[in-house]
Amino acid sequence: MKKKRIIKISIISILTMAIVLVALNFNDIVKALNEVINKIVKPSITLENNNNTFVESELIESEDFQVQTTLNKGSGTENDPYMIYSAEDLVNLSKAIFEDEKSVKGVYFKQGNDISLINIKFEPIGTLGYPFEGVYDGGGFTISNLSINTTDSYQGLFGFVTGTVKNLTVEGTIKASTRADRKYSYSYIGGIVGAINNGAIIENCTSYVNVEGEIYTGGIVGASLYTDNMKAKGAVNIIKNCTNYGTVTSSIGNNNYTAGIIGYIKNDGSVSNCKNFGAITGNYCTGGIVGACYSTTIDNCINEGNIVEMKQFAGGIAGYSDDLVTNCTNSGIVTGLNDTGGVIGKSIGTISNCINTGKVTGLMRTGGIAGYIEGSNFINTGIINIKKYSAIDIYTKETINLASTKASIINCSNSGEVTSTNSDSRVGGVVGALTSLSNNSNNVGPIMIGCVNSGKIIGNDNTGGVVGWAYANCTGNNVSYSYQLGNEIYANGSQLSTTNLNGTSTTGYWIGRFTRTAAIVKTGEGACAHYE
């Protein structure tokens, strides 16, 4: 009886539903069925909102998410991430963050296969005000045919990231130009990410994207935002194990920051184990790895791309740095105007254990390792083991105190040709020019130790095999245990004699020119200096 009773109730329910459905039109029937199905098969998603409380999110409940089955594969945790399989998934993720203002803080996404964005008008994932705060794992797959042509800022596959992007390759083109109603645009353009901040991590990413921007342009990341109100306390932006193959170009006419990895980075960041093979062209602070680097270390990076800079500060590794650059190598051709170096264009920090083999051509202040090294008021507080590099000066028997200045160049070598055609070249095999900060007698000058040049040097006035020009009213310009190897040093069209280390008042086989109050320059074999 119980079984028959159940069957009877089921039949009555079905008949009742049939009567209701007959009373509705077809569209109402479809809508009602869809609502029932969604409630049955669609899981809820839990995300962390800005108030640090957990709520049921509508991340994929928007009408923008038409293909729900893809992102429903996963729960958004580290062990069970939401899966990304298609171009539509990427578009929906971008819309969810920007248009629907959904936070993905602490949410994990993982790409499951190669994805093509051909014929897709793509808006970057995350932007200023609505950053990507989650973790995107590319799974070693490629996103190809990315095509962006815009006048908007924060452009890349990701526009603005405060979370993590890793294990991803991107191919395509990005071009950001100035809007008609602006003189210029703060572009923030990168092959992978436009801008990063608040402890972002960009790891194991590769770009084959040809990038063209206005200001802050990079093969991997355009720039890190750096104002105090945009930076979380203690946050460190990290870029590691990334490689760029795309060309990176910034427009001529603005002071821009252009590089193969990141155009501009500031405030306690690090760039490590990165490589650039793309051609880089900029107008100010142009480098194979970093355009301009402030309070950020660069370690174990390689550049093989050619660098062209049209204004000031060009380097195979960085255009400008005020921190530690160590264990880096450049073999690309570096061409610039003022302050051009095989490794760094201008440094007020420490350069250690770096090598240049590429040809370096500049107008003024040109060097195989650095075009210009300037002393500073800051004290080296131990970013390297400075005691390891202390030495006894064989001329005065005094200990060289490397810790007295932040500006140091230690154990670097150049074998590339270094050329300047300017009448006042200030060209050197290791450093073009050494000075104290603002040429102030109260400031400590930079220190060089254990550096070697074996490259061909061509210049005019102020040309030297090791240092072209040292100028300052200071007593700290020490160049010790540094050497010139080979005999191809040319100044004003003549080859300098290896028997006359000081040369004339403006050229020398080892050292070009020193002011009267600069410290005596010493080497491991003796002393050489010229006084005015």
Coordinates of C-alpha atoms in Angstrom, one line a residue:
M1 CA 0.0 0.0 0.0
K2 CA 2.8 2.4 0.8
K3 CA 4.4 1.9 -2.5
K4 CA 1.2 2.5 -4.4
R5 CA 0.5 5.6 -2.4
I6 CA 3.9 7.1 -3.4
I7 CA 3.1 6.4 -7.0
K8 CA -0.3 8.0 -6.7
I9 CA 1.2 11.2 -5.3
S10 CA 3.8 11.3 -8.1
I11 CA 1.2 11.0 -10.8
I12 CA -0.9 13.8 -9.2
S13 CA 2.2 16.0 -9.0
I14 CA 3.0 15.5 -12.7
L15 CA -0.6 16.3 -13.7
T16 CA -0.5 19.4 -11.6
M17 CA 2.7 20.6 -13.2
A18 CA 1.3 19.9 -16.7
I19 CA -1.7 22.1 -16.0
V20 CA 0.5 24.9 -14.8
L21 CA 2.8 24.6 -17.8
V22 CA -0.1 24.7 -20.3
A23 CA -1.2 28.0 -18.7
L24 CA 2.3 29.6 -19.4
N25 CA 3.7 30.6 -22.7
F26 CA 6.8 28.9 -24.1
N27 CA 9.3 31.6 -23.0
D28 CA 8.0 31.4 -19.4
I29 CA 8.4 27.7 -19.5
V30 CA 12.1 27.9 -20.6
K31 CA 12.8 30.6 -18.0
A32 CA 11.3 28.5 -15.2
L33 CA 13.2 25.4 -16.2
N34 CA 16.5 27.3 -16.4
E35 CA 16.0 28.7 -12.9
V36 CA 15.3 25.2 -11.5
I37 CA 18.4 23.7 -13.3
N38 CA 20.7 26.5 -12.2
K39 CA 19.6 26.0 -8.6
I40 CA 20.3 22.3 -8.9
V41 CA 23.6 22.2 -10.8
K42 CA 25.3 25.5 -10.1
P43 CA 27.6 25.6 -7.0
S44 CA 28.0 28.6 -4.9
I45 CA 31.4 30.3 -4.7
T46 CA 32.9 31.8 -1.6
L47 CA 35.3 34.7 -1.9
E48 CA 36.9 37.1 0.5
N49 CA 35.6 40.7 0.2
N50 CA 37.3 43.9 1.1
N51 CA 35.9 43.7 4.7
N52 CA 37.8 40.5 5.3
T53 CA 34.5 38.7 5.8
F54 CA 33.3 35.8 3.7
V55 CA 30.2 36.1 1.6
E56 CA 28.6 34.2 -1.2
S57 CA 29.9 35.8 -4.3
E58 CA 28.1 36.2 -7.7
L59 CA 31.4 35.9 -9.6
I60 CA 29.9 33.6 -12.2
E61 CA 26.2 34.3 -11.7
S62 CA 26.4 37.3 -14.0
E63 CA 24.8 37.1 -17.5
D64 CA 28.3 37.7 -18.8
F65 CA 29.2 34.1 -17.9
Q66 CA 27.3 32.2 -20.5
V67 CA 29.6 29.2 -20.4
Q68 CA 29.3 28.3 -16.8
T69 CA 30.5 24.7 -17.0
T70 CA 34.2 25.7 -17.4
L71 CA 34.6 27.9 -14.4
N72 CA 32.5 25.6 -12.4
K73 CA 35.3 23.0 -12.6
G74 CA 36.9 23.8 -9.4
S75 CA 36.2 25.6 -6.1
G76 CA 38.8 28.4 -6.3
T77 CA 41.1 26.9 -3.7
E78 CA 44.8 26.2 -4.2
N79 CA 44.2 22.5 -4.4
D80 CA 41.0 22.9 -6.5
P81 CA 41.4 26.0 -8.6
Y82 CA 38.9 27.3 -11.1
M83 CA 39.9 26.1 -14.5
I84 CA 40.5 28.3 -17.6
Y85 CA 40.1 26.5 -20.9
S86 CA 38.9 29.0 -23.4
A87 CA 39.1 32.6 -24.7
E88 CA 35.5 33.1 -23.3
D89 CA 36.7 32.1 -19.9
L90 CA 39.4 34.8 -20.0
V91 CA 36.9 37.4 -21.2
N92 CA 34.5 36.5 -18.5
L93 CA 37.2 36.7 -15.8
S94 CA 38.1 40.2 -17.1
K95 CA 34.4 41.3 -17.0
A96 CA 33.8 39.8 -13.6
I97 CA 36.6 41.9 -12.1
F98 CA 36.1 45.2 -14.0
E99 CA 32.5 45.4 -15.0
D100 CA 31.0 43.5 -12.1
E101 CA 33.6 44.7 -9.6
K102 CA 34.1 41.3 -8.1
S103 CA 37.1 40.7 -5.9
V104 CA 39.1 37.6 -6.5
K105 CA 41.5 38.1 -3.6
G106 CA 42.8 34.7 -2.4
V107 CA 41.1 32.9 -5.3
Y108 CA 43.1 30.5 -7.5
F109 CA 42.8 30.0 -11.2
K110 CA 44.6 27.6 -13.5
Q111 CA 44.9 27.4 -17.2
G112 CA 44.2 23.9 -18.6
N113 CA 45.4 24.2 -22.3
D114 CA 46.7 26.6 -24.9
I115 CA 44.2 29.4 -25.7
S116 CA 44.0 31.6 -28.8
L117 CA 42.5 35.1 -28.6
I118 CA 42.3 35.5 -32.3
N119 CA 39.5 37.9 -33.4
I120 CA 38.8 38.7 -29.7
K121 CA 38.6 42.3 -28.5
F122 CA 40.3 41.7 -25.2
E123 CA 40.1 43.9 -22.2
P124 CA 42.9 43.3 -19.6
I125 CA 42.2 41.3 -16.5
G126 CA 42.2 43.8 -13.7
T127 CA 42.9 47.5 -13.7
L128 CA 43.6 50.4 -11.4
G129 CA 40.9 50.3 -8.7
Y130 CA 39.9 46.8 -9.6
P131 CA 43.2 44.8 -9.6
F132 CA 43.7 41.1 -10.1
E133 CA 44.3 40.0 -6.5
G134 CA 44.2 36.2 -7.0
V135 CA 46.6 33.6 -8.2
Y136 CA 46.7 32.7 -11.9
D137 CA 48.7 29.7 -12.8
G138 CA 49.3 29.3 -16.6
G139 CA 50.2 25.7 -16.2
G140 CA 53.0 26.1 -18.7
F141 CA 50.5 26.8 -21.5
T142 CA 50.4 29.7 -24.0
I143 CA 47.9 32.4 -24.7
S144 CA 48.4 33.5 -28.3
N145 CA 47.1 36.1 -30.7
L146 CA 46.6 38.8 -28.0
S147 CA 45.9 42.0 -29.8
I148 CA 45.4 45.3 -28.1
N149 CA 45.4 48.8 -29.7
T150 CA 44.3 51.5 -27.4
T151 CA 44.7 54.9 -25.8
D152 CA 44.0 53.5 -22.3
S153 CA 46.6 52.9 -19.6
Y154 CA 47.2 49.6 -17.7
Q155 CA 47.4 47.3 -20.7
G156 CA 48.6 43.7 -21.0
L157 CA 47.0 40.3 -20.6
F158 CA 46.6 41.5 -17.0
G159 CA 46.1 45.3 -16.5
F160 CA 47.0 45.6 -12.9
V161 CA 48.1 42.8 -10.5
T162 CA 48.5 42.8 -6.7
G163 CA 48.4 39.0 -6.6
T164 CA 50.4 36.3 -8.5
V165 CA 50.8 35.4 -12.2
K166 CA 53.0 32.5 -13.0
N167 CA 53.9 29.7 -15.4
L168 CA 52.5 31.5 -18.4
T169 CA 53.6 32.3 -22.0
V170 CA 51.9 35.1 -24.0
E171 CA 52.2 35.9 -27.7
G172 CA 50.8 38.9 -29.6
T173 CA 51.0 42.7 -29.9
I174 CA 50.1 45.6 -27.7
K175 CA 50.1 49.2 -28.7
A176 CA 49.1 52.1 -26.5
S177 CA 49.2 55.6 -27.9
T178 CA 48.4 59.1 -26.5
R179 CA 44.8 60.2 -26.5
A180 CA 43.9 63.2 -28.5
D181 CA 43.0 65.2 -25.4
R182 CA 46.2 64.6 -23.6
K183 CA 49.9 65.6 -24.1
Y184 CA 50.9 62.1 -23.1
S185 CA 49.6 59.0 -21.4
Y186 CA 50.9 57.3 -18.3
S187 CA 50.6 54.1 -20.2
Y188 CA 51.8 51.2 -17.9
I189 CA 52.1 48.7 -20.7
G190 CA 53.6 45.2 -20.4
G191 CA 53.5 42.0 -22.4
I192 CA 52.2 40.1 -19.4
V193 CA 51.1 42.8 -16.9
G194 CA 50.6 46.5 -17.2
A195 CA 51.4 47.4 -13.6
I196 CA 52.0 45.6 -10.3
N197 CA 51.9 46.6 -6.6
N198 CA 51.3 45.5 -3.0
G199 CA 53.5 42.4 -3.0
A200 CA 52.7 41.1 -6.5
I201 CA 54.7 38.1 -7.8
I202 CA 55.3 37.5 -11.5
E203 CA 57.1 34.2 -11.9
N204 CA 58.1 31.9 -14.7
C205 CA 56.4 34.0 -17.4
T206 CA 57.6 34.3 -21.0
S207 CA 56.6 37.1 -23.4
Y208 CA 56.6 37.0 -27.2
V209 CA 54.5 40.1 -27.3
N210 CA 55.7 43.1 -29.3
V211 CA 55.0 46.0 -27.0
E212 CA 54.7 49.7 -27.9
G213 CA 53.9 52.3 -25.2
E214 CA 54.2 55.8 -24.1
I215 CA 55.6 55.7 -20.6
Y216 CA 56.5 52.8 -18.3
T217 CA 56.8 50.0 -20.9
G218 CA 58.2 46.5 -20.4
G219 CA 58.3 43.2 -22.1
I220 CA 56.9 41.5 -19.0
V221 CA 55.6 44.3 -16.7
G222 CA 55.2 48.0 -17.5
A223 CA 56.0 49.3 -14.0
S224 CA 55.3 48.9 -10.3
L225 CA 53.2 51.7 -8.8
Y226 CA 55.2 53.4 -6.2
T227 CA 53.3 56.2 -4.3
D228 CA 52.9 55.6 -0.6
N229 CA 49.1 55.5 -0.7
M230 CA 49.3 52.7 -3.3
K231 CA 51.8 50.5 -1.5
A232 CA 50.9 48.2 1.4
K233 CA 53.3 48.4 4.3
G234 CA 56.1 45.8 3.9
A235 CA 55.0 44.7 0.5
V236 CA 57.7 43.5 -1.8
N237 CA 57.1 43.2 -5.6
I238 CA 59.0 40.2 -7.0
I239 CA 59.8 39.3 -10.6
K240 CA 61.7 36.2 -11.1
N241 CA 62.6 33.6 -13.8
C242 CA 60.9 35.6 -16.6
T243 CA 62.0 35.9 -20.2
N244 CA 61.2 38.4 -22.9
Y245 CA 61.6 37.8 -26.7
G246 CA 59.3 40.6 -27.9
T247 CA 60.4 44.0 -29.1
V248 CA 59.7 46.8 -26.7
T249 CA 59.4 50.4 -27.9
S250 CA 58.5 53.7 -26.3
S251 CA 57.6 56.8 -28.2
I252 CA 60.2 59.5 -28.7
G253 CA 59.6 62.8 -27.1
N254 CA 58.7 61.9 -23.5
N255 CA 60.8 60.9 -20.5
N256 CA 59.8 57.2 -20.5
Y257 CA 61.1 54.1 -18.9
T258 CA 61.6 51.1 -21.2
A259 CA 63.0 47.6 -20.7
G260 CA 62.8 44.0 -21.6
I261 CA 61.5 42.9 -18.2
I262 CA 60.1 45.9 -16.3
G263 CA 60.2 49.6 -17.3
Y264 CA 60.2 51.1 -13.7
I265 CA 60.3 49.5 -10.3
K266 CA 60.6 51.1 -6.9
N267 CA 60.3 50.4 -3.2
D268 CA 61.8 47.2 -1.9
G269 CA 61.4 45.0 -5.0
S270 CA 63.6 42.3 -6.6
V271 CA 64.2 41.2 -10.2
S272 CA 66.1 37.9 -10.4
N273 CA 67.0 35.2 -12.9
C274 CA 65.4 37.1 -15.8
K275 CA 66.5 37.2 -19.4
N276 CA 65.9 39.5 -22.4
F277 CA 66.4 38.7 -26.0
G278 CA 64.2 41.3 -27.5
A279 CA 65.3 44.6 -29.1
I280 CA 64.6 47.6 -26.7
T281 CA 64.1 51.2 -27.9
G282 CA 63.4 54.0 -25.5
N283 CA 63.9 57.7 -24.9
Y284 CA 65.0 57.8 -21.3
C285 CA 66.1 55.1 -18.8
T286 CA 66.3 52.2 -21.2
G287 CA 67.6 48.8 -20.2
G288 CA 67.7 45.2 -21.2
I289 CA 66.2 44.1 -17.9
V290 CA 65.0 47.3 -16.0
G291 CA 64.6 50.8 -17.3
A292 CA 64.9 52.6 -13.9
C293 CA 65.4 50.8 -10.6
Y294 CA 65.0 52.3 -7.1
S295 CA 65.5 50.5 -3.9
T296 CA 65.3 47.2 -5.8
T297 CA 67.9 44.6 -6.4
I298 CA 68.8 43.0 -9.7
D299 CA 70.4 39.6 -9.5
N300 CA 71.6 37.0 -12.0
C301 CA 70.0 38.5 -15.1
I302 CA 71.1 38.2 -18.7
N303 CA 70.5 40.5 -21.7
E304 CA 71.3 39.6 -25.3
G305 CA 68.9 42.1 -26.9
N306 CA 70.1 45.3 -28.6
I307 CA 69.4 48.5 -26.6
V308 CA 68.8 51.9 -28.3
E309 CA 68.3 54.9 -26.2
M310 CA 67.6 58.4 -27.7
K311 CA 68.2 60.7 -24.7
Q312 CA 69.8 59.6 -21.5
F313 CA 70.6 56.5 -19.3
A314 CA 71.0 53.4 -21.3
G315 CA 72.4 50.0 -20.0
G316 CA 72.5 46.4 -21.1
I317 CA 70.9 45.5 -17.7
A318 CA 69.5 48.8 -16.4
G319 CA 69.3 52.4 -17.5
Y320 CA 69.5 53.7 -14.0
S321 CA 70.0 52.0 -10.6
D322 CA 70.5 53.2 -7.0
D323 CA 70.7 49.7 -5.4
L324 CA 72.6 46.5 -5.9
V325 CA 73.1 45.0 -9.3
T326 CA 75.0 41.7 -9.1
N327 CA 76.0 38.6 -11.2
C328 CA 74.5 40.1 -14.4
T329 CA 75.8 39.7 -18.0
N330 CA 75.2 41.7 -21.1
S331 CA 76.2 40.7 -24.6
G332 CA 73.7 43.0 -26.5
I333 CA 74.8 46.1 -28.4
V334 CA 74.0 49.2 -26.3
T335 CA 73.7 52.5 -28.2
G336 CA 72.8 55.8 -26.4
L337 CA 73.6 59.4 -25.9
N338 CA 74.5 60.5 -22.4
D339 CA 75.3 58.0 -19.6
T340 CA 75.6 54.8 -21.6
G341 CA 77.0 51.5 -20.1
G342 CA 77.3 47.9 -21.0
V343 CA 75.6 47.0 -17.7
I344 CA 74.3 50.3 -16.1
G345 CA 73.8 53.7 -17.7
K346 CA 74.1 55.5 -14.4
S347 CA 74.5 54.0 -10.9
I348 CA 74.6 55.5 -7.5
G349 CA 74.4 52.0 -6.0
T350 CA 76.6 48.9 -6.1
I351 CA 77.6 47.0 -9.2
S352 CA 79.3 43.7 -8.4
N353 CA 80.4 40.6 -10.4
C354 CA 79.0 41.8 -13.7
I355 CA 80.3 41.2 -17.2
N356 CA 79.8 43.0 -20.5
T357 CA 80.9 41.6 -23.8
G358 CA 78.7 43.7 -26.1
K359 CA 79.6 46.8 -28.0
V360 CA 78.8 50.1 -26.3
T361 CA 78.5 53.4 -28.1
G362 CA 77.6 56.7 -26.5
L363 CA 78.1 60.4 -26.8
M364 CA 79.2 61.5 -23.3
R365 CA 80.0 59.4 -20.2
T366 CA 80.3 56.0 -21.8
G367 CA 81.7 52.8 -20.1
G368 CA 82.0 49.1 -20.7
I369 CA 80.3 48.5 -17.3
A370 CA 78.8 51.9 -16.4
G371 CA 78.6 55.2 -18.2
Y372 CA 78.4 57.2 -15.0
I373 CA 78.9 56.3 -11.3
E374 CA 78.0 59.0 -8.8
G375 CA 78.7 58.8 -5.0
S376 CA 75.9 59.5 -2.6
N377 CA 75.3 60.5 1.0
F378 CA 73.9 57.0 1.8
I379 CA 75.9 54.4 3.6
N380 CA 76.1 50.8 2.3
T381 CA 74.4 48.9 5.1
G382 CA 75.3 45.4 4.1
I383 CA 73.4 44.5 0.9
I384 CA 76.7 42.7 0.1
N385 CA 79.4 41.4 2.4
I386 CA 81.5 44.6 2.0
K387 CA 84.2 43.3 4.3
K388 CA 85.0 40.6 1.7
Y389 CA 86.1 43.3 -0.7
S390 CA 88.2 45.5 1.7
A391 CA 91.8 45.7 0.6
I392 CA 95.2 47.1 1.6
D393 CA 96.3 49.9 -0.7
I394 CA 99.8 49.0 -1.7
Y395 CA 100.7 52.6 -2.2
T396 CA 99.7 54.0 1.2
K397 CA 99.4 50.7 3.1
E398 CA 96.0 51.9 4.2
T399 CA 92.8 49.8 4.2
I400 CA 90.3 50.8 1.5
N401 CA 87.0 51.4 3.3
L402 CA 84.4 50.3 0.8
A403 CA 81.7 50.7 3.4
S404 CA 82.1 54.5 3.3
T405 CA 80.0 54.8 0.2
K406 CA 77.0 53.2 -1.4
A407 CA 78.4 53.8 -4.9
S408 CA 80.8 50.9 -5.6
I409 CA 81.8 48.9 -8.6
I410 CA 83.4 45.6 -7.6
N411 CA 84.9 42.7 -9.6
C412 CA 83.4 43.6 -13.0
S413 CA 84.9 43.1 -16.4
N414 CA 84.4 44.4 -19.9
S415 CA 85.6 42.9 -23.2
G416 CA 83.3 44.8 -25.5
E417 CA 84.3 47.7 -27.7
V418 CA 83.5 51.1 -26.1
T419 CA 83.2 54.1 -28.4
S420 CA 82.4 57.8 -28.1
T421 CA 82.7 60.3 -30.9
N422 CA 82.0 63.4 -28.8
S423 CA 84.8 65.9 -28.4
D424 CA 84.6 65.5 -24.6
S425 CA 84.1 61.7 -24.6
R426 CA 84.6 60.7 -20.9
V427 CA 84.8 57.2 -22.1
G428 CA 86.4 54.3 -20.2
G429 CA 86.7 50.5 -20.5
V430 CA 85.0 50.1 -17.1
V431 CA 83.5 53.4 -16.2
G432 CA 83.1 56.6 -18.3
A433 CA 82.9 59.0 -15.4
L434 CA 83.2 58.9 -11.6
T435 CA 82.1 61.7 -9.3
S436 CA 80.8 62.4 -5.9
L437 CA 77.2 63.5 -5.6
S438 CA 76.7 66.9 -7.2
N439 CA 80.5 67.3 -7.2
N440 CA 80.2 68.4 -3.5
S441 CA 83.4 68.3 -1.4
N442 CA 81.3 67.0 1.5
N443 CA 80.2 63.9 -0.3
V444 CA 82.1 60.7 -0.6
G445 CA 83.1 59.6 -4.0
P446 CA 82.5 56.1 -5.5
I447 CA 84.9 53.2 -5.2
M448 CA 86.2 50.7 -7.8
I449 CA 88.1 47.6 -7.0
G450 CA 89.0 44.5 -8.9
C451 CA 87.7 45.6 -12.3
V452 CA 89.3 44.7 -15.7
N453 CA 88.9 46.0 -19.3
S454 CA 90.2 44.1 -22.3
G455 CA 88.0 45.8 -24.9
K456 CA 88.9 48.2 -27.6
I457 CA 88.4 51.9 -26.4
I458 CA 87.8 54.7 -28.9
G459 CA 87.3 58.3 -27.8
N460 CA 88.6 61.8 -27.8
D461 CA 89.3 63.9 -24.7
N462 CA 89.0 62.2 -21.3
T463 CA 89.6 58.7 -22.5
G464 CA 91.1 55.9 -20.4
G465 CA 91.3 52.1 -20.6
V466 CA 89.7 51.7 -17.1
V467 CA 88.2 55.2 -16.2
G468 CA 87.7 58.1 -18.6
W469 CA 87.1 60.9 -16.2
A470 CA 87.0 61.4 -12.4
Y471 CA 85.8 64.7 -11.1
A472 CA 84.9 66.0 -7.7
N473 CA 86.2 68.1 -4.8
C474 CA 86.4 65.0 -2.7
T475 CA 89.0 62.5 -1.3
G476 CA 87.1 59.3 -2.0
N477 CA 87.6 58.5 -5.6
N478 CA 89.6 55.3 -5.2
V479 CA 90.3 53.0 -8.1
S480 CA 92.3 50.0 -6.8
Y481 CA 93.4 46.7 -8.1
S482 CA 91.8 47.4 -11.5
Y483 CA 93.5 46.7 -14.8
Q484 CA 93.7 47.4 -18.5
L485 CA 94.6 44.4 -20.7
G486 CA 95.5 44.6 -24.3
N487 CA 96.7 47.6 -26.2
E488 CA 93.8 49.0 -28.2
I489 CA 93.2 52.4 -26.5
Y490 CA 92.6 55.3 -29.0
A491 CA 92.2 58.9 -28.1
N492 CA 91.9 61.7 -30.7
G493 CA 92.8 59.3 -33.4
S494 CA 96.0 58.1 -31.9
Q495 CA 96.8 54.9 -30.1
L496 CA 97.9 55.4 -26.5
S497 CA 101.3 54.0 -25.4
T498 CA 101.3 51.2 -22.9
T499 CA 104.4 52.7 -21.3
N500 CA 102.7 56.0 -20.4
L501 CA 99.8 55.0 -18.1
N502 CA 98.8 58.6 -17.4
G503 CA 99.0 59.9 -20.9
T504 CA 98.3 63.6 -21.4
S505 CA 96.2 65.8 -19.2
T506 CA 93.0 64.3 -20.6
T507 CA 93.9 60.8 -21.8
G508 CA 95.7 57.8 -20.3
Y509 CA 96.3 54.2 -21.1
W510 CA 94.6 53.3 -17.8
I511 CA 93.1 56.5 -16.4
G512 CA 92.1 59.5 -18.5
R513 CA 91.7 62.5 -16.2
F514 CA 91.5 63.3 -12.5
T515 CA 91.0 66.6 -10.8
R516 CA 93.7 67.8 -8.4
T517 CA 91.7 67.0 -5.2
A518 CA 90.7 63.5 -6.3
A519 CA 92.4 60.7 -4.5
I520 CA 95.4 59.0 -6.0
V521 CA 94.4 56.2 -8.3
K522 CA 96.2 52.9 -7.6
T523 CA 96.4 49.5 -9.2
G524 CA 97.7 46.2 -8.1
E525 CA 101.0 46.9 -9.9
G526 CA 101.6 50.5 -8.9
A527 CA 100.2 54.0 -8.8
C528 CA 99.0 56.0 -11.7
A529 CA 97.2 59.3 -11.7
H530 CA 97.3 62.7 -13.4
Y531 CA 96.8 65.9 -11.4
E532 CA 95.7 69.2 -12.8

